[in-house]
mmCIF file of C-alpha atoms in Angstrom:
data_model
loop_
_atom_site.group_PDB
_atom_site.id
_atom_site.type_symbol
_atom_site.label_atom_id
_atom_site.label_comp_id
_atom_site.label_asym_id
_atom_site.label_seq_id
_atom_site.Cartn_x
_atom_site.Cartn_y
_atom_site.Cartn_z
ATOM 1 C CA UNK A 452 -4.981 5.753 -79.953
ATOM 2 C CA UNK A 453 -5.670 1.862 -79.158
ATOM 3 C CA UNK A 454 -8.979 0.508 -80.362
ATOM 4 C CA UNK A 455 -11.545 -0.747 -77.180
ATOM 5 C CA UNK A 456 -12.442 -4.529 -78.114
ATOM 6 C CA UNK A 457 -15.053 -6.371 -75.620
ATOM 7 C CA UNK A 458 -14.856 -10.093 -75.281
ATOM 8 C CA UNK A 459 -18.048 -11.306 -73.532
ATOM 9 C CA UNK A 460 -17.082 -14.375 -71.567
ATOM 10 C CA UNK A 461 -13.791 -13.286 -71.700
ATOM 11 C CA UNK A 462 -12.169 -14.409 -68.484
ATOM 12 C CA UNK A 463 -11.966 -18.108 -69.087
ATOM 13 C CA UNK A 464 -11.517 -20.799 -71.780
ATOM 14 C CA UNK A 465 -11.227 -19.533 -75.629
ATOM 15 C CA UNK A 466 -12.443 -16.152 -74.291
ATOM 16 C CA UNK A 467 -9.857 -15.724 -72.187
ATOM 17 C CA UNK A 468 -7.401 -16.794 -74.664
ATOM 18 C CA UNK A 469 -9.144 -14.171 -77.204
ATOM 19 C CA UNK A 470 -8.615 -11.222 -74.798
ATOM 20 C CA UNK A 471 -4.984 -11.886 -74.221
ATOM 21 C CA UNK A 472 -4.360 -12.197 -77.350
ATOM 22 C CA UNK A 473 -6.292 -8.449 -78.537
ATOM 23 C CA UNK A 474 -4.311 -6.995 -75.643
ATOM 24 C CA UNK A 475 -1.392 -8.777 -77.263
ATOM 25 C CA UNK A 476 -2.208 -6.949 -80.150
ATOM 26 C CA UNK A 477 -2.235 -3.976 -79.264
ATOM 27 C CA UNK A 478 -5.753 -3.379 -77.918
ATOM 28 C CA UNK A 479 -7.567 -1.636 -75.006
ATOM 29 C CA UNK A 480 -9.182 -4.653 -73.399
ATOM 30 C CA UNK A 481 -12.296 -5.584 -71.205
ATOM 31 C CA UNK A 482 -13.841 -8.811 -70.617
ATOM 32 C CA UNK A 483 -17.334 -9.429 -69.193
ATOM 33 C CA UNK A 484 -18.043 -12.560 -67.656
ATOM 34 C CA UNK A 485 -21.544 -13.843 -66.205
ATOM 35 C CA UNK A 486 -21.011 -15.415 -62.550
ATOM 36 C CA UNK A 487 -17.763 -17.023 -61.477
ATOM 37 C CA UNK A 488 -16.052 -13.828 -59.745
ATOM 38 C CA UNK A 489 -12.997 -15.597 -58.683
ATOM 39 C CA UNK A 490 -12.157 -16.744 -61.931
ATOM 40 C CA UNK A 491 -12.379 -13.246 -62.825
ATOM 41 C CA UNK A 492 -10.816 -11.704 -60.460
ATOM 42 C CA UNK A 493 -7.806 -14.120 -60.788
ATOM 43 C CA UNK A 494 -7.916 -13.383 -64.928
ATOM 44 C CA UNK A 495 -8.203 -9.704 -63.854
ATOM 45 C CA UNK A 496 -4.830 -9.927 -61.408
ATOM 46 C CA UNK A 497 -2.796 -12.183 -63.702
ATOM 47 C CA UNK A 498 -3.673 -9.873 -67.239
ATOM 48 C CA UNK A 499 -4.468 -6.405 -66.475
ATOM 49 C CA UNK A 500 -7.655 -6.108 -67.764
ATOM 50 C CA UNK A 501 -10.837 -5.039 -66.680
ATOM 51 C CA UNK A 502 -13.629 -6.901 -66.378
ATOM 52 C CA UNK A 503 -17.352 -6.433 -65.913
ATOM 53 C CA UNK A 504 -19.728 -8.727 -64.905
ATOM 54 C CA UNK A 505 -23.449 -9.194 -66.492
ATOM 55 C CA UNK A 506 -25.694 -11.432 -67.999
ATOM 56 C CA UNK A 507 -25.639 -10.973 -72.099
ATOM 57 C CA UNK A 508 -28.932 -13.053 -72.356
ATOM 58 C CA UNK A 509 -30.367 -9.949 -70.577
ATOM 59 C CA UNK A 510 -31.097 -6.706 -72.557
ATOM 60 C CA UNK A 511 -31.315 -4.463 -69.386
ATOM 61 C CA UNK A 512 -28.127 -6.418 -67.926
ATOM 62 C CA UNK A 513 -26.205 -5.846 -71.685
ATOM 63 C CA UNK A 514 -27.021 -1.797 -71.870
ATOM 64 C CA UNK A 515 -26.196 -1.178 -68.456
ATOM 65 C CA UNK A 516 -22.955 -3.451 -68.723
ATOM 66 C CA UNK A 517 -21.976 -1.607 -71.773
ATOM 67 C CA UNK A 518 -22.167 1.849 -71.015
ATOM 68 C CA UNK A 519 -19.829 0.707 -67.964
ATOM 69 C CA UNK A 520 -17.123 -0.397 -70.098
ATOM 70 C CA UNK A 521 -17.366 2.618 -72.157
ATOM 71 C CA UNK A 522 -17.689 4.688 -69.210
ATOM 72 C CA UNK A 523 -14.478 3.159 -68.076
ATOM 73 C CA UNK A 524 -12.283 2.017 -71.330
ATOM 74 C CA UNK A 525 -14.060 4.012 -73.954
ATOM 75 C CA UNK A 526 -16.317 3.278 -76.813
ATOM 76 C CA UNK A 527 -16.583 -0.168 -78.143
ATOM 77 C CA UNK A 528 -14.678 -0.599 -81.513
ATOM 78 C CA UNK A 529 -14.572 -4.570 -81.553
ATOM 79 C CA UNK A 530 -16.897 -6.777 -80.603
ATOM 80 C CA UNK A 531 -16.442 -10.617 -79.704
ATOM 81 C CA UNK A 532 -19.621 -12.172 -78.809
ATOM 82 C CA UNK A 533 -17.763 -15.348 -77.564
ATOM 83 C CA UNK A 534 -20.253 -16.118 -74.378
ATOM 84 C CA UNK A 535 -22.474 -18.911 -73.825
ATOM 85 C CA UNK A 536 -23.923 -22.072 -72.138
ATOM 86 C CA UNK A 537 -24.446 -25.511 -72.714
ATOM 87 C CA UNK A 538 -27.450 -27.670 -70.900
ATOM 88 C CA UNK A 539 -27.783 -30.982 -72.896
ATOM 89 C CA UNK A 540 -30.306 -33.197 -73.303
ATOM 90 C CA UNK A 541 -31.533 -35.328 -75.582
ATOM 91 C CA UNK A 542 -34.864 -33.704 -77.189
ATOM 92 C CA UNK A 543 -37.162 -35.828 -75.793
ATOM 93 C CA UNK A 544 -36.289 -35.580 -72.109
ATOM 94 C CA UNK A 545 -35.146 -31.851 -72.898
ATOM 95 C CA UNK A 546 -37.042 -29.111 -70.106
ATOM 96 C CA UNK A 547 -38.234 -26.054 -71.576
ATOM 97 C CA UNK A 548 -36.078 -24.229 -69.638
ATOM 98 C CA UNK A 549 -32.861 -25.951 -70.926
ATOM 99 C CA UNK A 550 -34.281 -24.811 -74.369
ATOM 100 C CA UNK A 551 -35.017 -21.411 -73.446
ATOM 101 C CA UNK A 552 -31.782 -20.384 -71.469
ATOM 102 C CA UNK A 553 -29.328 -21.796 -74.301
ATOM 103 C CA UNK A 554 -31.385 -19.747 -76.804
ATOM 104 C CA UNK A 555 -31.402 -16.505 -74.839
ATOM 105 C CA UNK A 556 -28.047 -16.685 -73.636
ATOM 106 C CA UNK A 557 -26.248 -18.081 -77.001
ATOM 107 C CA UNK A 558 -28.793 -16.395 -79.513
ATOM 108 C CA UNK A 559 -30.132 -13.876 -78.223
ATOM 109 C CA UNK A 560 -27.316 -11.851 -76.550
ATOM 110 C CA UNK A 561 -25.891 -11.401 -79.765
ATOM 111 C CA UNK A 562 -28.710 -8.954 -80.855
ATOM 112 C CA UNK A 563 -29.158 -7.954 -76.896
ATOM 113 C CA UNK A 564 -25.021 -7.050 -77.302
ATOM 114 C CA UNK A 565 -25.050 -5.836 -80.995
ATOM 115 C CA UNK A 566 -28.120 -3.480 -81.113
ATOM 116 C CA UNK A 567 -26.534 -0.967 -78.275
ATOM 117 C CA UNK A 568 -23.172 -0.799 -80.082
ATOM 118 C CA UNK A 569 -24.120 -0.885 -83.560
ATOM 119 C CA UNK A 570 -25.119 3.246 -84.086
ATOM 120 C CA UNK A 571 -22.095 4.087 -82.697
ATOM 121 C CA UNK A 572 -19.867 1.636 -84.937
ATOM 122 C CA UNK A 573 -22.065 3.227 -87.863
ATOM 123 C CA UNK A 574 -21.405 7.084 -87.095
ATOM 124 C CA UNK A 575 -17.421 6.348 -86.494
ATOM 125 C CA UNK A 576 -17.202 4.305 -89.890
ATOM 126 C CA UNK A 577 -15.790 1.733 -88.384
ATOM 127 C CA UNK A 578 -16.252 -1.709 -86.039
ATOM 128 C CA UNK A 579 -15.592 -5.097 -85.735
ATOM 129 C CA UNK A 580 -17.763 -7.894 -84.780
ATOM 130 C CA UNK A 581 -16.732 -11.414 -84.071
ATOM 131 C CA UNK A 582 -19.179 -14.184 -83.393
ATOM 132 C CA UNK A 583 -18.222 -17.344 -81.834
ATOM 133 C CA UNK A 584 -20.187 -20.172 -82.732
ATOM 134 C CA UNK A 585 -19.432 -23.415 -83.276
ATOM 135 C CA UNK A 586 -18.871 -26.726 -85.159
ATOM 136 C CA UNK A 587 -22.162 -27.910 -84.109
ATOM 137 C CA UNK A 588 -23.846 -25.232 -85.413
ATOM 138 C CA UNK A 589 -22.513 -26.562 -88.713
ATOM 139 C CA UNK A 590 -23.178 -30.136 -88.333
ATOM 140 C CA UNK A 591 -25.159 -30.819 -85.816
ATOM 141 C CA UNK A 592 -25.032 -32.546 -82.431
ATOM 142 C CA UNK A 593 -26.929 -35.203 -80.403
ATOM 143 C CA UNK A 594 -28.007 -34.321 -77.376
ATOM 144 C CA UNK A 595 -27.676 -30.916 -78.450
ATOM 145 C CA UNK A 596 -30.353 -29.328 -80.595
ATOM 146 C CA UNK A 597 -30.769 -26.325 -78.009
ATOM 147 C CA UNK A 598 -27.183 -25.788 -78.519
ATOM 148 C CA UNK A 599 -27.034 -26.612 -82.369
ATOM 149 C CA UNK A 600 -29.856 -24.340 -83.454
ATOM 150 C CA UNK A 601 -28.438 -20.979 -81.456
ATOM 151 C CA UNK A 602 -25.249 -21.805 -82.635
ATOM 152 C CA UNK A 603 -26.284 -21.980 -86.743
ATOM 153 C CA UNK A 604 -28.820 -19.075 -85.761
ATOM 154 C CA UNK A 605 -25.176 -17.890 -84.991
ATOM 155 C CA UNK A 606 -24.045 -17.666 -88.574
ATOM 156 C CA UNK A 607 -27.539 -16.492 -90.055
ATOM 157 C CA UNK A 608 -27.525 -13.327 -88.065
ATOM 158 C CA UNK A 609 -23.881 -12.950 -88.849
ATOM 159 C CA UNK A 610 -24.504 -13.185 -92.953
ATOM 160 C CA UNK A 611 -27.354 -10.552 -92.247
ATOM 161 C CA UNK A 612 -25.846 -8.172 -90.372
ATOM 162 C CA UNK A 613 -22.555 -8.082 -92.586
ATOM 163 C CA UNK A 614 -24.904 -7.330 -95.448
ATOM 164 C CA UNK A 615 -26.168 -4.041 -93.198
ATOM 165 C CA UNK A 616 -23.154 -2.961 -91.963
ATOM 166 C CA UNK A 617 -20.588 -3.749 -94.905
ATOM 167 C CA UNK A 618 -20.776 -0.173 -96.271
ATOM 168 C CA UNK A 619 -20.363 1.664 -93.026
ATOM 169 C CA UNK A 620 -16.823 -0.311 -92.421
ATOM 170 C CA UNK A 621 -17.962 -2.475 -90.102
ATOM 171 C CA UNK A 622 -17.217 -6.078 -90.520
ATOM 172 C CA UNK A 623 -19.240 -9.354 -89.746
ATOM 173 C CA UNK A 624 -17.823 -12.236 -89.126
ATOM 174 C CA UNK A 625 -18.299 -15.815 -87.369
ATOM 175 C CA UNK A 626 -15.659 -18.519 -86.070
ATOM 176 C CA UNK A 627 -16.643 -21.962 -85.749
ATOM 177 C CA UNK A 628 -14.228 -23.524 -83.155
ATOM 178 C CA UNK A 629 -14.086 -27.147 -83.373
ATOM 179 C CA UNK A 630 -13.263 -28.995 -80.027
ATOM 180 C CA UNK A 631 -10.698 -27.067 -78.041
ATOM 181 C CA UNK A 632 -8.598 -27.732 -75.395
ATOM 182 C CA UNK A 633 -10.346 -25.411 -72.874
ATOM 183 C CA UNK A 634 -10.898 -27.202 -69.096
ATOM 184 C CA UNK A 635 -14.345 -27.989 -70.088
ATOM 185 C CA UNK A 636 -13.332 -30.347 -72.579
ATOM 186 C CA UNK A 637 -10.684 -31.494 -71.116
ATOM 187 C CA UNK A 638 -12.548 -32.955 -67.868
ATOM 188 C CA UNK A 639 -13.893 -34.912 -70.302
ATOM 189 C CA UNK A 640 -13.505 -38.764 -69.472
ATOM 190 C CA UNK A 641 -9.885 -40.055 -70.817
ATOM 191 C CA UNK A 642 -11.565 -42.408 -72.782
ATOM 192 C CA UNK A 643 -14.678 -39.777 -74.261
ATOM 193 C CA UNK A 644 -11.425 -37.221 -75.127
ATOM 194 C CA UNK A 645 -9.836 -40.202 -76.745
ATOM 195 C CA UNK A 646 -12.690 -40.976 -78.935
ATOM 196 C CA UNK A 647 -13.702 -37.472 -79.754
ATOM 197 C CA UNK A 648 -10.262 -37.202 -80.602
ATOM 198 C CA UNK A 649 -10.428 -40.217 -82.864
ATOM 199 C CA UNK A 650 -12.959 -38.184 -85.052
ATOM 200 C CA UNK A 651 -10.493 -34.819 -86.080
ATOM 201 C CA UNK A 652 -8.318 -35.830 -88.933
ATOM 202 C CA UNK A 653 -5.596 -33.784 -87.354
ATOM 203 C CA UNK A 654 -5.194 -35.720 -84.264
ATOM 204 C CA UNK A 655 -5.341 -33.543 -81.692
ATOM 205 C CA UNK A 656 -7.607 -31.135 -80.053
ATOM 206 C CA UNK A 657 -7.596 -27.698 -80.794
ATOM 207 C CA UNK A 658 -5.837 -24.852 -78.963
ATOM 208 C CA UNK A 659 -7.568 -21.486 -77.225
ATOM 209 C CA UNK A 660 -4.460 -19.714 -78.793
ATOM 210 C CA UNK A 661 -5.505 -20.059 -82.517
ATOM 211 C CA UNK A 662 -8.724 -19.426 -82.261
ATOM 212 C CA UNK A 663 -7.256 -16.190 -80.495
ATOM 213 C CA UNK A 664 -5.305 -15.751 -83.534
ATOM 214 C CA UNK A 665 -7.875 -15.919 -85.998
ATOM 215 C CA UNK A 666 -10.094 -13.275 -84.073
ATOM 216 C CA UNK A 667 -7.433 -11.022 -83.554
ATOM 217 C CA UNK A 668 -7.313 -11.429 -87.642
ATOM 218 C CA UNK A 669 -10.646 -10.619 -88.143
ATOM 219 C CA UNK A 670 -10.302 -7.686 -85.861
ATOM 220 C CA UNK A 671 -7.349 -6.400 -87.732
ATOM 221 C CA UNK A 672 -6.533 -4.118 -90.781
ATOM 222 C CA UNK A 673 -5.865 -7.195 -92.901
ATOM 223 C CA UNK A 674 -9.123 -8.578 -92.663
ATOM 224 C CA UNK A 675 -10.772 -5.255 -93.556
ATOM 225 C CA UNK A 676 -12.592 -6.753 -96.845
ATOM 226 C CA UNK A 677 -13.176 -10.112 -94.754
ATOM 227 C CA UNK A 678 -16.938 -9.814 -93.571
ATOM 228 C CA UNK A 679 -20.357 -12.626 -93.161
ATOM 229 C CA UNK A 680 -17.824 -15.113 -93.978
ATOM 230 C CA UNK A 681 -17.343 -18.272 -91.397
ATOM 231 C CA UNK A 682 -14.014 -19.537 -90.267
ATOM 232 C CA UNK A 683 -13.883 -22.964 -89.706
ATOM 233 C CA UNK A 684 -10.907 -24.168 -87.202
ATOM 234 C CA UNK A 685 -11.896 -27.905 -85.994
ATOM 235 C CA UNK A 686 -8.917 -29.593 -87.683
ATOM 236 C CA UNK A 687 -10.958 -31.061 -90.536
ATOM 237 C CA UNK A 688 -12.981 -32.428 -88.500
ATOM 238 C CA UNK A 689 -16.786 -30.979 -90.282
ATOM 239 C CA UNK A 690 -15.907 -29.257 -93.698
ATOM 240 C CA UNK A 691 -18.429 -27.501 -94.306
ATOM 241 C CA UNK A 692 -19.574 -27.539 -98.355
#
């Protein structure tokens, strides 16, 4: 029987991309998203899977959300914690409400999305969870510290948890997509894309595709003695020491 994987923010961008590409592989699919319902309806029409809409910086919003998708696809083997927000500033002129939403959306839902799952991952022996954080997380960003501090809180609470879970067959891990050619990026200014491009060794952005492919790895057999490690896919552009 096909394994349930959940991809929060999974109807557009590199989430999108990531649920095609479990149901590719083989897995039962759904995909919450957080507010744009044509997008998801048009995802939902176009793939054939379900989605579910909630807000994962929301505790309430993430237990209710879940127990629909298992209500509806069964319980939740693999988890991809892929959804979030950006709202940059530089500190200085940065509201506290900028601060707080990136935190509770980007940080926070991944205990808020983790902490309902997790007993039943532990009494089946089994589960997969995939962060999604980021190459700022690594290095850094300006005009991004809200951003840049969920994102490397990111890693930390993927480290932990892989040392909690590693007996109980559950892997841990975190990809750190560098930049990728999802429509946010690319309505980027030509010449912003051009000098962001400038910076990745490679020279070229990133696709959604193969960061797809890597968390379809993670989620797979293969990868089954992979766990609180951090997969870097930016093109060279941060290594990480």
């Amino acid at each position: 029987m096909a394994r349930v994987a959940l991809v929060t923010g999974g109807t557009r961008g590199i989430g999108a991309a990531i649920s095609v590409g479990l149901k590719n592989a083989g897995y039962k699919v759904a995909a919450n998203y957080g507010g744009n319902d044509a997008a998801a309806q048009k995802f939902k029409a176009e793939t054939g899977i379900p989605v579910f809409k909630w807000d994962v910086g929301n505790a309430a919003a993430c237990a209710a959300g879940l127990k629909d998708v298992e209500g509806a696809v069964g319980p939740v083997d693999i988890l991809v914690n892929n959804a979030g927000v950006t709202k940059d500033a530089m500190l200085h002129k940065m509201t506290t409400e900028q601060w707080d939403d990136v935190i509770r959306i980007d940080l926070g839902s991944m205990f808020y999305m983790c902490r309902p799952l997790i007993d039943g991952m532990r009494e089946r022996n089994f589960g997969r969870i995939i962060n999604i954080s980021s190459i700022n997380g690594q290095k850094g960003q300006m005009g991004q510290t809200n951003y840049s501090a969920a994102k490397a809180g990111i890693i930390g609470f993927t480290k932990a948890l892989a040392q909690e879970t590693a007996k109980k067959g559950i892997t841990v891990n975190a990809i750190c997509p560098g930049y990728i050619d999802t429509e946010m990026v690319m309505a980027v200014p030509p010449k912003v894309l051009e000098g962001i491009i400038a910076t990745i060794p490679m020279g070229r952005l990133g696709k959604a595709s193969e960061i797809a492919k890597m968390a379809a790895f993670l989620a797979s057999e293969d990868a089954a003695f992979i766990t609180g490690a951090t997969m870097t896919v930016n093109g060279a552009q941060y290594i990480a020491g």
